[in-house]
Tab-separated table of C-alpha atoms in Angstrom:
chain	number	residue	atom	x	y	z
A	1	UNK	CA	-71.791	100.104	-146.963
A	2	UNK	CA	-75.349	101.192	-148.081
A	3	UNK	CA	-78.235	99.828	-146.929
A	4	UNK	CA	-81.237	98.302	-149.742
A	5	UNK	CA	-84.858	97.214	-148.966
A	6	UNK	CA	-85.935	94.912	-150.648
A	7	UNK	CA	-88.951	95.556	-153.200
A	8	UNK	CA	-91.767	93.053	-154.215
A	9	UNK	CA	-90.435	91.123	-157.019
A	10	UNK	CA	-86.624	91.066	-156.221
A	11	UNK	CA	-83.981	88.680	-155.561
A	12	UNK	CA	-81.028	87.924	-154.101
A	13	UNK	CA	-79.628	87.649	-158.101
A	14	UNK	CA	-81.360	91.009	-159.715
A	15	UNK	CA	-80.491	93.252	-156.697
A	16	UNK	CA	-76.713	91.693	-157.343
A	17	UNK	CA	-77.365	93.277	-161.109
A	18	UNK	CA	-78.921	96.145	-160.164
A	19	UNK	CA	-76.772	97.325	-157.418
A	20	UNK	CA	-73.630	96.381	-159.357
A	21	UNK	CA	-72.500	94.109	-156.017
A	22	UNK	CA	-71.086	90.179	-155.727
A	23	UNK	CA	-74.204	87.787	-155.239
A	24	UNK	CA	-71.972	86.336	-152.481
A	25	UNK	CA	-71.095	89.320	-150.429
A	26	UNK	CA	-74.818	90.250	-149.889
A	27	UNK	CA	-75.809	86.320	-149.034
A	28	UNK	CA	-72.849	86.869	-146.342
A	29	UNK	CA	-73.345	90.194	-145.038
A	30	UNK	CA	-76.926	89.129	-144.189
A	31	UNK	CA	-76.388	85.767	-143.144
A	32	UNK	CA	-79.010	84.791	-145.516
A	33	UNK	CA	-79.492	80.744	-146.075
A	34	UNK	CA	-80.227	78.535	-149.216
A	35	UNK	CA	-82.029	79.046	-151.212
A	36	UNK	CA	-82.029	82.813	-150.142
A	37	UNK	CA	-85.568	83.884	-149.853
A	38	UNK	CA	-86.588	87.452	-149.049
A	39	UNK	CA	-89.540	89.425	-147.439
A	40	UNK	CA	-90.831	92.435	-149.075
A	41	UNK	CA	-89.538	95.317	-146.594
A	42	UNK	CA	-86.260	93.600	-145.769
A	43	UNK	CA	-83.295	95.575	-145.316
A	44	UNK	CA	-80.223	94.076	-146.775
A	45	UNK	CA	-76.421	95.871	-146.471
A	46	UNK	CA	-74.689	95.661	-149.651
A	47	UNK	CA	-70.740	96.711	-149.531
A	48	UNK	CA	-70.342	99.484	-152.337
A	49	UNK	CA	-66.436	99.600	-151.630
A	50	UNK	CA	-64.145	101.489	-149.357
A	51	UNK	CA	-65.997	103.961	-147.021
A	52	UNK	CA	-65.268	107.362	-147.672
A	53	UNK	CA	-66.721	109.039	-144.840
A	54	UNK	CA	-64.164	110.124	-141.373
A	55	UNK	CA	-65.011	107.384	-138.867
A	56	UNK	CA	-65.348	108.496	-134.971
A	57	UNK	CA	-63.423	106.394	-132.506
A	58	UNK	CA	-65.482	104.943	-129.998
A	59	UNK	CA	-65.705	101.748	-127.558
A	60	UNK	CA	-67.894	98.967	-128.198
A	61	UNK	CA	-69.076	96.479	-125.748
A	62	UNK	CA	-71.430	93.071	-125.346
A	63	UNK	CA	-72.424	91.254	-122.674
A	64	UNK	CA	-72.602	87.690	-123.308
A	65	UNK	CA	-73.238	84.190	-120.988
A	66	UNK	CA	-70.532	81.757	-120.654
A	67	UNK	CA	-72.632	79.137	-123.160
A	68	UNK	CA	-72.070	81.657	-126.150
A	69	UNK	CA	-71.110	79.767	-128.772
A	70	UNK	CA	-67.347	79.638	-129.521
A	71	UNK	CA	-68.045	80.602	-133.224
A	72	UNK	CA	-70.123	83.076	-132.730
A	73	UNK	CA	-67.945	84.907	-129.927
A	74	UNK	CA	-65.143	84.620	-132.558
A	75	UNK	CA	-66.999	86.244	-135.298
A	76	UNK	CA	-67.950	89.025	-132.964
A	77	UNK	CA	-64.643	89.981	-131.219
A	78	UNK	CA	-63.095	91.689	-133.702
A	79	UNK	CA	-65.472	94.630	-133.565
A	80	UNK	CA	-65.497	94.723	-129.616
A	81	UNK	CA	-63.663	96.380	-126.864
A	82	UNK	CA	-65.051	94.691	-124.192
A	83	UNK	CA	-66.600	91.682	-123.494
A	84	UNK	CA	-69.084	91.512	-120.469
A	85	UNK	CA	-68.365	88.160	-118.782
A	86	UNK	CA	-72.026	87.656	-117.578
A	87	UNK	CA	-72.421	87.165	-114.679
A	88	UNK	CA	-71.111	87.119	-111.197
A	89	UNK	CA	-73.318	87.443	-108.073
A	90	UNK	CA	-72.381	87.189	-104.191
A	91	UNK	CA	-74.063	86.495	-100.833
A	92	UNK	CA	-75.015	88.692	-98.264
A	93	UNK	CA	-71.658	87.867	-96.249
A	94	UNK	CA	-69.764	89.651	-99.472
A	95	UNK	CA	-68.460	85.959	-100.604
A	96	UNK	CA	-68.511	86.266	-105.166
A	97	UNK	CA	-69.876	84.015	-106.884
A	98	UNK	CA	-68.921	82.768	-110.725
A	99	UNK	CA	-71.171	81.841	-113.207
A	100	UNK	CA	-72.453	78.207	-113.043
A	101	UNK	CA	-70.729	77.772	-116.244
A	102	UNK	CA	-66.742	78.262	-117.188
A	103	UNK	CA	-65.600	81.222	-118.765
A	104	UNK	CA	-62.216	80.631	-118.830
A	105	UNK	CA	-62.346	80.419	-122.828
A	106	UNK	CA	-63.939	83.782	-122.726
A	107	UNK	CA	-61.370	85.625	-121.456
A	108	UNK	CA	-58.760	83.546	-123.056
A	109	UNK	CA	-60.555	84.380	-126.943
A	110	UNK	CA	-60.983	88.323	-125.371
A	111	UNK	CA	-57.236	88.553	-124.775
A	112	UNK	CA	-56.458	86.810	-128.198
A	113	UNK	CA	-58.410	89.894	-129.848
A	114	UNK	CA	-57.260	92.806	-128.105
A	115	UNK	CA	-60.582	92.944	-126.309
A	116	UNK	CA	-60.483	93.656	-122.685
A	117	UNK	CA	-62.695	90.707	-120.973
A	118	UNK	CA	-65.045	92.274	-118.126
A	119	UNK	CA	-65.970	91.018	-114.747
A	120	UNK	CA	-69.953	91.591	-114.365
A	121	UNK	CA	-71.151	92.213	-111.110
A	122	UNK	CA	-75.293	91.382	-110.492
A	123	UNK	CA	-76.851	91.052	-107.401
A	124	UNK	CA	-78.824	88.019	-108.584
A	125	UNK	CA	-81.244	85.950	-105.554
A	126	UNK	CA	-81.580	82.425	-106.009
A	127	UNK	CA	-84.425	82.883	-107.849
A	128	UNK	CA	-82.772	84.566	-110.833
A	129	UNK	CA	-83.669	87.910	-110.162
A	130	UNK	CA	-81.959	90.820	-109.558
A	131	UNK	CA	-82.650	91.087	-105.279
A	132	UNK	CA	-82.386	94.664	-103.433
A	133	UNK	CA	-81.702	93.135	-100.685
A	134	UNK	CA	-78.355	91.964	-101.368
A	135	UNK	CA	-77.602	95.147	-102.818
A	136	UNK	CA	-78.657	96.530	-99.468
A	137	UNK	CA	-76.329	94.364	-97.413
A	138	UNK	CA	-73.190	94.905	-99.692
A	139	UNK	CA	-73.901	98.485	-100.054
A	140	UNK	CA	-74.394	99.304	-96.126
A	141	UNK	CA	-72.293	97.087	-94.577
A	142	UNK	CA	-68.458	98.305	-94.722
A	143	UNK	CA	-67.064	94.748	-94.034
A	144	UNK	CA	-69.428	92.522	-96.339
A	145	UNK	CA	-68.567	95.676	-98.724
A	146	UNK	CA	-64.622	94.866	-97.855
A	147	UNK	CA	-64.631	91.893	-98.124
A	148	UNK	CA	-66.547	91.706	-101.405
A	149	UNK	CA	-64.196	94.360	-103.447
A	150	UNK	CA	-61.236	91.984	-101.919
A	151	UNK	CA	-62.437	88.895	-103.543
A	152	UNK	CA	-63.585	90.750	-107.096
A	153	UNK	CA	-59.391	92.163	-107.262
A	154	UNK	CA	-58.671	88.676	-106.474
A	155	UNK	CA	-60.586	87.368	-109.199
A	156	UNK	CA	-59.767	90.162	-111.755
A	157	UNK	CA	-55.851	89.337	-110.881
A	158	UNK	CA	-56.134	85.177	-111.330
A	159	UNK	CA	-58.649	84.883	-113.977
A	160	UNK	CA	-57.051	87.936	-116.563
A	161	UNK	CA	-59.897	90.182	-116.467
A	162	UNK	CA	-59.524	93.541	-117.638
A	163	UNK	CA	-62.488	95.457	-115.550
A	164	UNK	CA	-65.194	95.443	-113.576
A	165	UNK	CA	-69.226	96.475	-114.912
A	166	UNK	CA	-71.604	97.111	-111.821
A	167	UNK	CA	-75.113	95.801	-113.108
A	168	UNK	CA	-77.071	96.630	-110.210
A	169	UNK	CA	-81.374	97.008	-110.588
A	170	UNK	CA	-84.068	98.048	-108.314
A	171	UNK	CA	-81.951	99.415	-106.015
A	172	UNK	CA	-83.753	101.008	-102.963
A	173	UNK	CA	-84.495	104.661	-102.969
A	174	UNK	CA	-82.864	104.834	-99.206
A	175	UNK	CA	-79.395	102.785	-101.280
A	176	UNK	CA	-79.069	105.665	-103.689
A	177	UNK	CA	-76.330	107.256	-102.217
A	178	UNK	CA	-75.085	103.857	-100.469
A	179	UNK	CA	-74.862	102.543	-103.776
A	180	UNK	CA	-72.764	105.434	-105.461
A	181	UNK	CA	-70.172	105.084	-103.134
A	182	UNK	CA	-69.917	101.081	-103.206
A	183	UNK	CA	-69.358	102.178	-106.874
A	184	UNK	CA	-66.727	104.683	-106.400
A	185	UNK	CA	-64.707	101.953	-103.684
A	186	UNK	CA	-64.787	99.599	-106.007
A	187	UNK	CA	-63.487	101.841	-108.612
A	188	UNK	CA	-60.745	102.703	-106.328
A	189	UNK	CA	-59.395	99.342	-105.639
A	190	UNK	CA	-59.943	98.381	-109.299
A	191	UNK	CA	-58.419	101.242	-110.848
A	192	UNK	CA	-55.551	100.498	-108.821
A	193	UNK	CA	-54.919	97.449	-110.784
A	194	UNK	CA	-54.807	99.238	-113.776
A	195	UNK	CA	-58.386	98.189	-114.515
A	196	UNK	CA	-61.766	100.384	-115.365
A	197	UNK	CA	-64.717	100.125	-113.390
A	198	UNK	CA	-68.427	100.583	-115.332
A	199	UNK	CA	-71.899	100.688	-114.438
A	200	UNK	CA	-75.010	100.226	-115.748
A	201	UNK	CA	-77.415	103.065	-115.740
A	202	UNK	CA	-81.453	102.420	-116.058
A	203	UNK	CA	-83.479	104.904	-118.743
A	204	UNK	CA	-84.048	107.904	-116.790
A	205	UNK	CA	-85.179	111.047	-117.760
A	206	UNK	CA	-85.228	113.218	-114.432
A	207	UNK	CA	-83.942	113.722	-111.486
A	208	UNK	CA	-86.621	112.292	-109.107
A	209	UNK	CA	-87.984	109.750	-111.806
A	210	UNK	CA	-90.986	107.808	-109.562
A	211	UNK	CA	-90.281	103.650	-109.911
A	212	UNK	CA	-88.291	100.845	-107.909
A	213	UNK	CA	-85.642	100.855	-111.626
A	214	UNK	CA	-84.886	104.316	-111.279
A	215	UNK	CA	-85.147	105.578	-107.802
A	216	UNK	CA	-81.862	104.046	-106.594
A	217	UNK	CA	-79.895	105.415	-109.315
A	218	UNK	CA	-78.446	108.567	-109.285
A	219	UNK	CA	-77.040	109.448	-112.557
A	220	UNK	CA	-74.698	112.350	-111.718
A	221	UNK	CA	-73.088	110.417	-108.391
A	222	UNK	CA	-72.844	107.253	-110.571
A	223	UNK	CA	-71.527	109.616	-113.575
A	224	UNK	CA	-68.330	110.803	-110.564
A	225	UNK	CA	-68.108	107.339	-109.293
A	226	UNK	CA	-67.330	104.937	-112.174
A	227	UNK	CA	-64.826	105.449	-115.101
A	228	UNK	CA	-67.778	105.066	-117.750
A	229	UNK	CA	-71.443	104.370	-117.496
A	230	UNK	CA	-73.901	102.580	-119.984
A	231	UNK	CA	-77.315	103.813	-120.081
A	232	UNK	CA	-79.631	100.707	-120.650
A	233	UNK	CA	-81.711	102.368	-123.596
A	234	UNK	CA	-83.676	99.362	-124.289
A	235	UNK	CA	-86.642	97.556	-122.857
A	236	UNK	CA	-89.608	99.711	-124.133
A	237	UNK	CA	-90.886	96.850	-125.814
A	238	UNK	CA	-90.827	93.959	-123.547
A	239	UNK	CA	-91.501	90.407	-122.208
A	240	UNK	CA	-94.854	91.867	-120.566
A	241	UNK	CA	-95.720	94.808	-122.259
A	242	UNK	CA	-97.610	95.908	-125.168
A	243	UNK	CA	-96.281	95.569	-128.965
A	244	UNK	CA	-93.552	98.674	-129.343
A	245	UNK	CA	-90.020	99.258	-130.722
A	246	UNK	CA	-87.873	97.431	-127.859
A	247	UNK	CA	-85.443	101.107	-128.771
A	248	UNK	CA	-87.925	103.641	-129.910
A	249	UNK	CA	-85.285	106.337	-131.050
A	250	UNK	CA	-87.438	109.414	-129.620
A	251	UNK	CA	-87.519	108.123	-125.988
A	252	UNK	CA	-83.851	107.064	-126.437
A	253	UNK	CA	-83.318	110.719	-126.901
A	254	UNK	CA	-85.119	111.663	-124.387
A	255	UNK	CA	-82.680	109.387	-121.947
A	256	UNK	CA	-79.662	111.031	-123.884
A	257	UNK	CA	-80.978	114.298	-123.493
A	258	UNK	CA	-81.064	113.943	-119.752
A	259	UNK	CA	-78.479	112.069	-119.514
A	260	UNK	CA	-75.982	114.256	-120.919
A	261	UNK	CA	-76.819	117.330	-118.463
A	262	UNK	CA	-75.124	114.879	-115.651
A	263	UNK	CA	-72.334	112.885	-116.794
A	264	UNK	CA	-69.566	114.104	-119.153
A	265	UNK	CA	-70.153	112.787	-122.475
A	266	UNK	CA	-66.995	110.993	-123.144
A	267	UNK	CA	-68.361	108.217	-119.798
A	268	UNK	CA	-71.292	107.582	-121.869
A	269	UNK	CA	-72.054	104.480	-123.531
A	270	UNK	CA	-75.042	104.405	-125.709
A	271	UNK	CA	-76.924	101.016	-124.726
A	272	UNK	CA	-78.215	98.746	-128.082
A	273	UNK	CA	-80.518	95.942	-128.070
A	274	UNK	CA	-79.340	92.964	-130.476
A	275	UNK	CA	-82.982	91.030	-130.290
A	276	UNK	CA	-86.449	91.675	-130.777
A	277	UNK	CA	-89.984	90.052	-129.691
A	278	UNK	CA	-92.866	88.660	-130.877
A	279	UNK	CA	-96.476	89.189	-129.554
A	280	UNK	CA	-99.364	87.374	-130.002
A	281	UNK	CA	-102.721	89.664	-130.388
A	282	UNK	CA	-104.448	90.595	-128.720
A	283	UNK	CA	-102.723	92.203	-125.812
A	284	UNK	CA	-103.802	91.672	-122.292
A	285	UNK	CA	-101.732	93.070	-119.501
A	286	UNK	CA	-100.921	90.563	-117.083
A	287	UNK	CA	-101.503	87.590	-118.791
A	288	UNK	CA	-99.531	88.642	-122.741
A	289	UNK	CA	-95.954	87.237	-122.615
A	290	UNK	CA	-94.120	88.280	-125.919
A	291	UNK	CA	-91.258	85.226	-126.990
A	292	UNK	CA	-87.676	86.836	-127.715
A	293	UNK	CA	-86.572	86.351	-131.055
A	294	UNK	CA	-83.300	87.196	-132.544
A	295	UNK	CA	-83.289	89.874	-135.305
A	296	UNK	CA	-82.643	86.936	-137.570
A	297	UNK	CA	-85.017	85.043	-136.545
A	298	UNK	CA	-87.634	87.617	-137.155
A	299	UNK	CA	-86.838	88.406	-140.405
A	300	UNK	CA	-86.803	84.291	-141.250
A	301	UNK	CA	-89.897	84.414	-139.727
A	302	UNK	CA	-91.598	86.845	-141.755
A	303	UNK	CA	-90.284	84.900	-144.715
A	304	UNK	CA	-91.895	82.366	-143.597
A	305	UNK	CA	-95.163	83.471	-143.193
A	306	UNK	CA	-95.341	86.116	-146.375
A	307	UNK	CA	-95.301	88.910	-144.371
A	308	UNK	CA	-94.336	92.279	-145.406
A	309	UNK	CA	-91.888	94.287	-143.275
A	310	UNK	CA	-92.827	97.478	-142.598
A	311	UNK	CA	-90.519	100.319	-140.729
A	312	UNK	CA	-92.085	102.972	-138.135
A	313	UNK	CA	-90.049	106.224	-139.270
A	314	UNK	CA	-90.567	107.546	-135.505
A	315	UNK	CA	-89.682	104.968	-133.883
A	316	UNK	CA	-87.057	104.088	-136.375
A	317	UNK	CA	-88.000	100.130	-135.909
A	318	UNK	CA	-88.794	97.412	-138.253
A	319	UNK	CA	-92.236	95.761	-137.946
A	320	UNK	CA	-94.247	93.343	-139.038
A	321	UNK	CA	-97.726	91.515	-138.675
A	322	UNK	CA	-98.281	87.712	-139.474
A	323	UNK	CA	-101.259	84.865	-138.760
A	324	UNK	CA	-100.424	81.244	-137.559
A	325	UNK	CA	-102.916	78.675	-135.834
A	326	UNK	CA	-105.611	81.655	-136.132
A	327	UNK	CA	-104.015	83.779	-134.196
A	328	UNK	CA	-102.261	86.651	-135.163
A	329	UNK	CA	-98.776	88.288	-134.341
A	330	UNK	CA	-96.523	91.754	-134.128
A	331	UNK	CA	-93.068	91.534	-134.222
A	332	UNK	CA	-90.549	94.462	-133.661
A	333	UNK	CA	-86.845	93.568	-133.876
A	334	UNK	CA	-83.516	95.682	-135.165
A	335	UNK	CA	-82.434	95.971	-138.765
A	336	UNK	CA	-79.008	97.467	-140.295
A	337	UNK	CA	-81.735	100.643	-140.409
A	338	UNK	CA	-82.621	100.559	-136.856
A	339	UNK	CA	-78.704	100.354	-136.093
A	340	UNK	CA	-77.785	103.519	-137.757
A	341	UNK	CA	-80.612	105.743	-136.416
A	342	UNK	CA	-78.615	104.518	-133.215
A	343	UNK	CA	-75.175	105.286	-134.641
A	344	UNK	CA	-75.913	108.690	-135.757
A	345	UNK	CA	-77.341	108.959	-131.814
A	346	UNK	CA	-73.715	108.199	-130.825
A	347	UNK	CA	-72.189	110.729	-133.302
A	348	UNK	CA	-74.777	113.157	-132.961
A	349	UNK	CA	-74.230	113.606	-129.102
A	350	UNK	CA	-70.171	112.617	-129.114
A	351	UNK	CA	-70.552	110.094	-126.843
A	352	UNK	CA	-67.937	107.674	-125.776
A	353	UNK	CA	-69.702	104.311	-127.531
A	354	UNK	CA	-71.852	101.529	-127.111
A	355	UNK	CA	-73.217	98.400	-125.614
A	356	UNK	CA	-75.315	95.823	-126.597
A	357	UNK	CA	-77.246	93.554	-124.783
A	358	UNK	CA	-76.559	91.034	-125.739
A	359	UNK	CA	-74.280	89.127	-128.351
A	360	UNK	CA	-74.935	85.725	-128.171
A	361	UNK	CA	-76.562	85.467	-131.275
A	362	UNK	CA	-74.529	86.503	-134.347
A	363	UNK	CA	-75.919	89.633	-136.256
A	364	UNK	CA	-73.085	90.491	-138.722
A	365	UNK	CA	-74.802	93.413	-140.684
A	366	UNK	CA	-74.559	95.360	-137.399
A	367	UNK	CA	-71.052	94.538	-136.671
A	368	UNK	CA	-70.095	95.530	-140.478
A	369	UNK	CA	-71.950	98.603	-140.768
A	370	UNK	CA	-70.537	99.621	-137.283
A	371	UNK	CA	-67.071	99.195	-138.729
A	372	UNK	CA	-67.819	101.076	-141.553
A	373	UNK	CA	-68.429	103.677	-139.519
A	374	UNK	CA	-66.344	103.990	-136.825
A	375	UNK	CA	-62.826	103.244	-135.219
A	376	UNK	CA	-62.974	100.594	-133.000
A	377	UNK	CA	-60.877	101.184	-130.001
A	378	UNK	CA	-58.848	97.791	-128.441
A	379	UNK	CA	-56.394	97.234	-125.757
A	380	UNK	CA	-53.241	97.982	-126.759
């Protein structure tokens, strides 16, 4: 695989000519649609022919909601060793509860693959949001903690799941070692199903990090109590924050860097966003609310709009500006580019893999350069 940006003046037809690749292959790698326009700055991945380059082993995972469309999860299984079944929350008297919607065709499509379909556990209020005080009441209270763990075996055993991922945020500084060892029970009744247990890790960079995310999370107790961890390396550019990369590579480094120094390297997963967001200017804190856009969508929408996209060699992010109803917009979102400043992150620091959140929209240049790349590993 090699990766082209596209110049002014090109098309879909003279980069086929020029790069000495099938017209076809290049519309399908980038899931590119009639009549196959192009912005100026667009990173395209062509297939050059077999890779010649030794490809790490590593374990991939992506969360995903029960109303992912069937194609789409079929399309992206192959290149997957998990699947996060997203999500299942519980009540303060330990009782779980599944998704409102079925994922019974989820786990079914996982197994078909070889890809090992994953309880999520989220502490989720009835408001939506992730609520510390239901983490609280599992985490200090043996029997709603018992009786909790008996019900998630239960459910791993008649549903077919394969695992369990603890997605727990804003946990109370006072829950931080309350919370460790919920991890490592559950880990202990899991594992003795035959099952991994995983948990998600917020971007820290110290010890004593000040903030409700990071407080209650204590990488080197989490790093002993669960099998693997994934470190959420995402969410710099947000809903409600300024224009930024949503991955800026130098502050994911940072959270490696740390990271490492606490939990062996073969538990970590290397967290990857699969979206982007677009902000209308100008910023005003508090009242700016960015609209999530797939990295598809952005890239259509630049199209649309005659923008050129531009790439931020720190950040190693694609960018763009664009004007509609008089107002205008910044957009940062992930390219095939963006993907392997990540990859070489997981090579570069041997660590076990990554996750993305999330994979319900379909972004096949990832999932072919990542395959290029490196071994998948599957259940055998």
């Amino acid at each position: 695989m090699e990766i082209y940006v596209v110049k002014p003046g090109d098309s879909v037809d003279s980069i086929a000519i020029k790069q000495g690749v099938p017209v076809d292959t290049i519309i399908y790698n980038n899931q590119l649609e009639y009549p196959y326009p192009l912005a100026i700055g667009q990173a395209l991945l062509l297939s050059k022919g077999a890779s010649p380059q030794v490809r790490k082993a590593v374990e991939t995972g992506g969360y995903a909601y029960p109303y992912i469309s069937a194609d789409t999860l079929a399309q992206t299984l192959p290149y997957l060793s998990k699947l996060f079944v997203f999500s299942y929350g519980f009540t303060t008297q330990g009782d779980l509860i599944p998704p409102n919607t079925d994922d019974t065709f989820m786990i079914e499509m996982a197994i078909a693959n070889n890809t090992a379909p994953v309880l999520t556990l989220t502490p989720f209020g009835p408001d939506g949001r992730f609520n510390n005080y239901l983490i609280s009441a599992v985490v200090n209270d043996m029997e709603v903690q018992s009786h909790l763990i008996e019900q998630l075996t239960d459910t791993v055993l008649q549903k077919g799941f394969q695992g369990v991922d603890i997605d727990f945020e804003y946990i109370l500084a006072s829950d931080r070692e309350p919370f460790a060892q919920f991890v490592s029970n559950v880990r202990t009744a899991v594992n003795a199903l035959g099952y991994p247990v995983s948990v998600a890790l917020a971007p820290k960079t110290s010890d004593n990090q000040k903030g409700t995310l990071y407080e209650g999370k204590d990488y080197r107790l989490l790093g002993e109590a669960a099998d693997n961890v994934l470190l959420m390396t995402y969410e710099w550019g947000y809903t409600y924050g300024p224009p930024m990369a949503v991955a800026p590579i130098p502050n994911v480094r940072q959270v490696v860097d740390y990271a490492v120094t606490r939990i062996p390297r073969e538990k970590i997963n290397l967290g990857i966003p699969n979206y982007g967001y677009d902000w209308t200017l100008p910023f005003e804190q508090g009242v700016s609310r960015a609209r999530t856009v797939s990295n598809l969508q952005a890239v259509r929408t630049a199209i649309e709009n005659d923008a050129v996209i531009q790439y931020d060699e720190r950040a190693q992010s694609p960018y763009f500006h664009y004007f509609k109803d008089g107002r205008e917009h910044e957009v940062w979102f992930e390219d095939v580019r963006s993907m392997q400043a990540k990859f070489d992150l997981v090579k570069e620091y041997d660590l076990r893999g990554m996750g993305y959140w999330q994979i319900m929209r379909l972004f096949r240049a990832n999932w072919l350069l990542l395959a290029d790349q490196f071994w998948i590993r599957h259940v055998q």
